[in-house]
Tab-separated table of N, CA and C in Angstrom:
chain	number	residue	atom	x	y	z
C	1	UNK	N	71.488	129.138	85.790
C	1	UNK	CA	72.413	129.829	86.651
C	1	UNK	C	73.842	129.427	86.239
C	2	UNK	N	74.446	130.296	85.785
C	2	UNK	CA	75.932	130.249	85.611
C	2	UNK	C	76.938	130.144	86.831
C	3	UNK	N	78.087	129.118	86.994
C	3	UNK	CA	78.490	129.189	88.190
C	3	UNK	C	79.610	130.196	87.985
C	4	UNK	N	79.904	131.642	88.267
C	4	UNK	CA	81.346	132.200	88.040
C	4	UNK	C	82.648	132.013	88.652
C	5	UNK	N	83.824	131.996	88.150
C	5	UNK	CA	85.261	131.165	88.394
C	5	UNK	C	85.652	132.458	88.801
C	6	UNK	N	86.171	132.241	90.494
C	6	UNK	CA	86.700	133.607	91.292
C	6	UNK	C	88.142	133.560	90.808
C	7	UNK	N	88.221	134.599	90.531
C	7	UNK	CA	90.144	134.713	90.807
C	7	UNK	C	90.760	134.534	91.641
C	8	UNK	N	92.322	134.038	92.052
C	8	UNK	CA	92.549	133.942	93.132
C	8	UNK	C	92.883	135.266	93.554
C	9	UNK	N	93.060	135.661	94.623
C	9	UNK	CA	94.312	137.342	94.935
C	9	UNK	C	95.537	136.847	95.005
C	10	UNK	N	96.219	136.108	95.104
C	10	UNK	CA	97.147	136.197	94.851
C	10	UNK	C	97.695	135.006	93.980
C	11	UNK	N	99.067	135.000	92.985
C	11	UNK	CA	99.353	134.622	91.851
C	11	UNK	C	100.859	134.194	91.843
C	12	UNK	N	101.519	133.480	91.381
C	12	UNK	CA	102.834	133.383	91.057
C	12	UNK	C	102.841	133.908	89.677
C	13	UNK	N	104.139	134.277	89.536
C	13	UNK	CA	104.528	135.389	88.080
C	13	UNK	C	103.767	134.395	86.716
C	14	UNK	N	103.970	133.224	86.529
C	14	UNK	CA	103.016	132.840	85.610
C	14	UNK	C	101.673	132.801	85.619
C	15	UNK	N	101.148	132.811	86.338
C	15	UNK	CA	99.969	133.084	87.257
C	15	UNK	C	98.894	134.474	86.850
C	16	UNK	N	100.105	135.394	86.796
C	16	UNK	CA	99.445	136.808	86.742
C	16	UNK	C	99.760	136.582	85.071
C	17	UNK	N	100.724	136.456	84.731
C	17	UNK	CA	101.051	136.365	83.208
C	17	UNK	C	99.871	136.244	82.563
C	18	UNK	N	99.254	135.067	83.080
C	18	UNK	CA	98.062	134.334	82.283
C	18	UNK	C	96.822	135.227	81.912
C	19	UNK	N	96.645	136.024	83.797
C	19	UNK	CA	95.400	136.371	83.845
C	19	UNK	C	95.638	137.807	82.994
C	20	UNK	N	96.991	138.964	83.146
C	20	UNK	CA	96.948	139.581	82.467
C	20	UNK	C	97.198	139.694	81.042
C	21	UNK	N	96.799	138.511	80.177
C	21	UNK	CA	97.187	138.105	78.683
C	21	UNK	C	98.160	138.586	77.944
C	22	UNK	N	99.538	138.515	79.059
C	22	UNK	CA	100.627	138.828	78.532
C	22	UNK	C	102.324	138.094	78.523
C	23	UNK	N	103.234	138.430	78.317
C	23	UNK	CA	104.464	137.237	78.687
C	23	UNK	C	104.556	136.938	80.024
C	24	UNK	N	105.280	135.863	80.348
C	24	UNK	CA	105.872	135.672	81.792
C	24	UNK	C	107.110	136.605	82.022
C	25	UNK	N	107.842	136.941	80.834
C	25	UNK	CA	108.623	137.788	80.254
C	25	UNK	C	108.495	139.443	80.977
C	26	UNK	N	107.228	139.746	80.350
C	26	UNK	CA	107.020	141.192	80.336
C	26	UNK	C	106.697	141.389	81.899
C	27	UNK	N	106.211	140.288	82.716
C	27	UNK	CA	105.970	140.142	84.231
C	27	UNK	C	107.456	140.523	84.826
C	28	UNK	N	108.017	140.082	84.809
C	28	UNK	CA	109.093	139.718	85.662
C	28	UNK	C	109.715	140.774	85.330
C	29	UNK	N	110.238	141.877	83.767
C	29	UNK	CA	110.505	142.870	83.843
C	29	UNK	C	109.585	144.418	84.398
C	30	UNK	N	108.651	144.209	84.381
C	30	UNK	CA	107.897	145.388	85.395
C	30	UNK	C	108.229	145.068	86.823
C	31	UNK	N	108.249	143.790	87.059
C	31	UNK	CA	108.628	143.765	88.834
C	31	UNK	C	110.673	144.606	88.863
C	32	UNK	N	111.117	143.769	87.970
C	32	UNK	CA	112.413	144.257	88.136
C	32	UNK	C	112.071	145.915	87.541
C	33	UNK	N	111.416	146.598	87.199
C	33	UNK	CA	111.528	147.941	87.026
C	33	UNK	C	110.465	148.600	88.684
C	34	UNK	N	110.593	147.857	89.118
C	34	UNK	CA	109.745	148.378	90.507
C	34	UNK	C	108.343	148.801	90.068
C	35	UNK	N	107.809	148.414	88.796
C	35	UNK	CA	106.120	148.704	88.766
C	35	UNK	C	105.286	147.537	89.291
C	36	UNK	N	105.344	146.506	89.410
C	36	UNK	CA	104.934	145.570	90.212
C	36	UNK	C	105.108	145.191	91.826
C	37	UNK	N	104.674	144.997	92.166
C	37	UNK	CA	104.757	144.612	94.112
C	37	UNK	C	104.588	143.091	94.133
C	38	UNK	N	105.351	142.557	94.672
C	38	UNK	CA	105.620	141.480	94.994
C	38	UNK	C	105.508	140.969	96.640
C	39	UNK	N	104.804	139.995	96.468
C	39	UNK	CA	104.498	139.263	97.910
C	39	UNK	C	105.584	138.285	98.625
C	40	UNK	N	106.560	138.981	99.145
C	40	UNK	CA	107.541	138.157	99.910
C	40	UNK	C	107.723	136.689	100.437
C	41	UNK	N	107.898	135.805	100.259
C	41	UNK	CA	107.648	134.498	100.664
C	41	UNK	C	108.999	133.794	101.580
C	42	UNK	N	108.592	132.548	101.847
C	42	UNK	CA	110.002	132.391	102.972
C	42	UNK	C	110.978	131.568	101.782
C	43	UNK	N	111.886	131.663	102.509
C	43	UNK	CA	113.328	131.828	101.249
C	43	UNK	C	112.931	130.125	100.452
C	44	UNK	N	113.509	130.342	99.496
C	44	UNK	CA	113.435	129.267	98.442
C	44	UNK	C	111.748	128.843	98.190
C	45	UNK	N	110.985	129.909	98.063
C	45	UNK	CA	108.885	129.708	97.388
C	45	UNK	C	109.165	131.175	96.688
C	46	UNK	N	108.670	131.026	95.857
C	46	UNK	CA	107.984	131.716	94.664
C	46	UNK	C	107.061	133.045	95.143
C	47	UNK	N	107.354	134.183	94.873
C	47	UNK	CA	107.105	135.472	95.387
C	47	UNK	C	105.613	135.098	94.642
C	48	UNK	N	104.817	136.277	95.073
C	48	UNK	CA	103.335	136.360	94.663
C	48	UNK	C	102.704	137.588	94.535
C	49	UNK	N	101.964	137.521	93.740
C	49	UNK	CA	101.483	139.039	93.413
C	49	UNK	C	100.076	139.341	93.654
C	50	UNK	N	100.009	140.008	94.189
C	50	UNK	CA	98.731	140.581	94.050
C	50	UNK	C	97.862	140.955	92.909
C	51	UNK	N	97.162	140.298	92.483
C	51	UNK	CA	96.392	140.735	91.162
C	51	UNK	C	95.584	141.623	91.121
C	52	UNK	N	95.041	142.286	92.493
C	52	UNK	CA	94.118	143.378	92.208
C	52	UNK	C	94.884	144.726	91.589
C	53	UNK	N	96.300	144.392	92.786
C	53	UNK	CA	97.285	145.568	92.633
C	53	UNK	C	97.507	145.615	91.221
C	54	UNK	N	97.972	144.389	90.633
C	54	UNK	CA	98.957	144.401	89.394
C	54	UNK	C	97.752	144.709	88.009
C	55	UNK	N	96.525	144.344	88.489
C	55	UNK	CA	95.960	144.698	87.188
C	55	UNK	C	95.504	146.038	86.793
C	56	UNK	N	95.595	146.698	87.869
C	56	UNK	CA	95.239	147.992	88.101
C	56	UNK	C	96.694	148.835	87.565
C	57	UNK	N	97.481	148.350	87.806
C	57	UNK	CA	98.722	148.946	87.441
C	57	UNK	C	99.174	148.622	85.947
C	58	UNK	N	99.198	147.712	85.551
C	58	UNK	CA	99.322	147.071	84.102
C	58	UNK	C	98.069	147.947	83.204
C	59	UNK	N	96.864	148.168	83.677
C	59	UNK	CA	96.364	149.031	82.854
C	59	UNK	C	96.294	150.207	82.632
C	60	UNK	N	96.885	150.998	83.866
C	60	UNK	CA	97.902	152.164	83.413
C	60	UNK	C	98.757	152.145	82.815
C	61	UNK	N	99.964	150.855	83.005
C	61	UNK	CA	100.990	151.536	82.089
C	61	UNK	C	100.481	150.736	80.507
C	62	UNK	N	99.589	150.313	80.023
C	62	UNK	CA	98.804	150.129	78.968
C	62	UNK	C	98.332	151.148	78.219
C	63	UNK	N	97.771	152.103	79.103
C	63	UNK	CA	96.870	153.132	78.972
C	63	UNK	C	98.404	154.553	78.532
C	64	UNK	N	99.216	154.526	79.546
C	64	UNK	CA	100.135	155.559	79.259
C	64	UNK	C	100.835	155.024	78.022
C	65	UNK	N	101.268	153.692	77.790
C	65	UNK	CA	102.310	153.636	76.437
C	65	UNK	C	101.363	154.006	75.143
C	66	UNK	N	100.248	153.521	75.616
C	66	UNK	CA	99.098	153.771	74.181
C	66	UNK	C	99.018	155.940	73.990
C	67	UNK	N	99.085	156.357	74.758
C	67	UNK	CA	99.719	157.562	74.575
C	67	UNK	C	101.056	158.402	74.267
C	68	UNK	N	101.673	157.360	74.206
C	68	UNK	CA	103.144	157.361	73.458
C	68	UNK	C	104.257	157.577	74.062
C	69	UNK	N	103.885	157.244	75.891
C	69	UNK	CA	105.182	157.116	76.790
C	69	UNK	C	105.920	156.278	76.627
C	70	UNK	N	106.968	156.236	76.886
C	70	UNK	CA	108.123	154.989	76.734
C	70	UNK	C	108.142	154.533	78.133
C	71	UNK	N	108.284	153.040	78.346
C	71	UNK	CA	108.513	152.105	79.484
C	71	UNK	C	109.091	152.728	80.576
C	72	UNK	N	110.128	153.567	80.187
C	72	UNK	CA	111.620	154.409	81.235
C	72	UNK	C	110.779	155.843	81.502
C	73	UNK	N	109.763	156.343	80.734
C	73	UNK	CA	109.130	157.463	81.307
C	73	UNK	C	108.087	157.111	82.164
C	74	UNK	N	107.266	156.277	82.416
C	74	UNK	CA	106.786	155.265	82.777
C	74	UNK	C	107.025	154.951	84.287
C	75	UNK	N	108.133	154.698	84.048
C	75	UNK	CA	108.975	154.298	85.545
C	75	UNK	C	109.181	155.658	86.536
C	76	UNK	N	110.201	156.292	85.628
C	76	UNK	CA	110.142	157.814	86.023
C	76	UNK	C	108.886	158.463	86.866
C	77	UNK	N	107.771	158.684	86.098
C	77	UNK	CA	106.922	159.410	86.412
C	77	UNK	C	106.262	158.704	87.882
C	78	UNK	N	106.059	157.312	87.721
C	78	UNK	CA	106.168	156.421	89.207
C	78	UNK	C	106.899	156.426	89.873
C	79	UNK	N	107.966	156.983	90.352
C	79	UNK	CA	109.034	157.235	91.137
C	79	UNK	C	108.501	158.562	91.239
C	80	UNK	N	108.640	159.273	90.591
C	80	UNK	CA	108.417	161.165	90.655
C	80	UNK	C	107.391	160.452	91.932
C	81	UNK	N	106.181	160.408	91.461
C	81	UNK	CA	104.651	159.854	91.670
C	81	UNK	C	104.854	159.309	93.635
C	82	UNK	N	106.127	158.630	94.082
C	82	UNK	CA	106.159	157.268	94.922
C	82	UNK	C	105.495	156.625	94.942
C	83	UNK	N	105.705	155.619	93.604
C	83	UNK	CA	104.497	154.462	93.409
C	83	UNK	C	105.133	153.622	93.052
C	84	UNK	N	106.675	153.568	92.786
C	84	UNK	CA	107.339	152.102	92.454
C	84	UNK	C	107.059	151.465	94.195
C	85	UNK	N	106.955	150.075	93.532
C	85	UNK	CA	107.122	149.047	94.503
C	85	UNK	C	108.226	148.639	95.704
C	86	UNK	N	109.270	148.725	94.301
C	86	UNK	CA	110.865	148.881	95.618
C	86	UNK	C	111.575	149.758	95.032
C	87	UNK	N	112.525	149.796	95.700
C	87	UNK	CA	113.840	150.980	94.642
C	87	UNK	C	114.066	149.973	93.825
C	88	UNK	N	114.321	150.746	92.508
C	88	UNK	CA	114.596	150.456	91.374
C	88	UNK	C	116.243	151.042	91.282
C	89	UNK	N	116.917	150.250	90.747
C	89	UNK	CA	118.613	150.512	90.026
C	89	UNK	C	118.534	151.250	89.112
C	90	UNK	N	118.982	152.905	89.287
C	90	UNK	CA	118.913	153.772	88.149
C	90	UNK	C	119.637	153.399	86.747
C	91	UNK	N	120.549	152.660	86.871
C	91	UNK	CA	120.802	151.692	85.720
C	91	UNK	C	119.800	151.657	85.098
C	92	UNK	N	119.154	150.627	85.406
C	92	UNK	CA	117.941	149.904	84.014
C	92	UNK	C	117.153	151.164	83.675
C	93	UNK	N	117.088	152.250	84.471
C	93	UNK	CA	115.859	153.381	83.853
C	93	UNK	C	117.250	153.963	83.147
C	94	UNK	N	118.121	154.336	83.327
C	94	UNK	CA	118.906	154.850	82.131
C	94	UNK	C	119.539	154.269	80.880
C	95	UNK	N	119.323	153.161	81.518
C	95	UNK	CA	119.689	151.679	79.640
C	95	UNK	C	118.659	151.807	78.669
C	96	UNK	N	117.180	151.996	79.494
C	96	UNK	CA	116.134	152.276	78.820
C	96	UNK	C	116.320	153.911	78.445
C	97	UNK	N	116.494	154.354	78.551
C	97	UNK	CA	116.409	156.122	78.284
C	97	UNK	C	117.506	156.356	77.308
C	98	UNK	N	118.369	155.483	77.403
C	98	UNK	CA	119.985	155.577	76.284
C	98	UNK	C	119.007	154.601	75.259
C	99	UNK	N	118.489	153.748	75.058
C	99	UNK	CA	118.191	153.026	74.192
C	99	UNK	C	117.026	154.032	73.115
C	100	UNK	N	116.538	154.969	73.872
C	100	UNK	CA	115.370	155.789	73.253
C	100	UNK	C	116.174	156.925	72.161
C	101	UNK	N	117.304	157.582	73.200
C	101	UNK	CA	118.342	158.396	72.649
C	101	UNK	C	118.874	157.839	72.069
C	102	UNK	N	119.223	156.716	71.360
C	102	UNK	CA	120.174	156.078	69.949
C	102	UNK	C	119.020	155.657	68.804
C	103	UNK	N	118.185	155.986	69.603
C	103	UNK	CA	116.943	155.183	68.062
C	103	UNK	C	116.737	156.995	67.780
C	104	UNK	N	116.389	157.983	68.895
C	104	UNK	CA	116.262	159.217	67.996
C	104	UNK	C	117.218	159.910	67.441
C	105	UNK	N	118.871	159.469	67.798
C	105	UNK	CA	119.808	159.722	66.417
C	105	UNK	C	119.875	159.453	65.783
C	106	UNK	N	119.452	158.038	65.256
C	106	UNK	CA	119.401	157.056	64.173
C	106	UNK	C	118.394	158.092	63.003
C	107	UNK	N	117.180	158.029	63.908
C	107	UNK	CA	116.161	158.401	63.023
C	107	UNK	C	116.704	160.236	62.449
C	108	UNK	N	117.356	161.036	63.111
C	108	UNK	CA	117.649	162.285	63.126
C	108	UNK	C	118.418	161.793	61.574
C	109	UNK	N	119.692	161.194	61.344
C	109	UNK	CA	120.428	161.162	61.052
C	109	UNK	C	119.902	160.355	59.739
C	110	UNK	N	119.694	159.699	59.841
C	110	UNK	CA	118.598	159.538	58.141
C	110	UNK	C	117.743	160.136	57.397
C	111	UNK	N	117.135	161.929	58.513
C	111	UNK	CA	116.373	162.275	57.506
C	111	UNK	C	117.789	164.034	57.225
């Protein structure tokens, strides 16, 4: 009999990092793009995530970039959708969307 190791439900941002085999990095920017939900804590503790939520969500937007969406369409279409977590600062979805538009002049402009 094998004993199996439960997950916890909920995680601090390194936490989920781990379980979703990815940066602490790439965590903390999906929460700041409102694709992550975050578990409120009392002031000065470490927010927490839900891992059922977040893994379920991380393998969509896995699943959509592997189809050749960009991060900022991504976001978009979750907002269209009301599925970001919090409001998001149209800033960062348009830094990302200007960053897409200078790589396809670049590329325009070399061939």
């Amino acid at each position: 009999m094998t004993k199996e190791t439960k997950q916890p439900e909920q995680v601090r941002l390194s936490g989920l990092a781990d379980i979703l085999g990815t940066r602490p990095s790439t965590v903390k920017y999906y929460t700041q793009l409102g694709l992550f939900p975050t578990i409120e804590q009392e002031q000065g503790r470490h927010n927490l995530y839900d891992v059922k939520a977040c893994k379920a969500i991380f393998s969509d937007v896995e699943k959509l970039k592997g189809k050749g969406y960009k991060i900022a369409e991504i976001v978009t279409l979750y907002a269209n959708q009301g599925k970001l977590a919090h409001k998001v600062d149209p800033t960062v979805v348009n830094l990302a969307t200007l960053g897409r538009n200078i790589n396809n002049i670049k590329t325009e402009r070399k061939n």
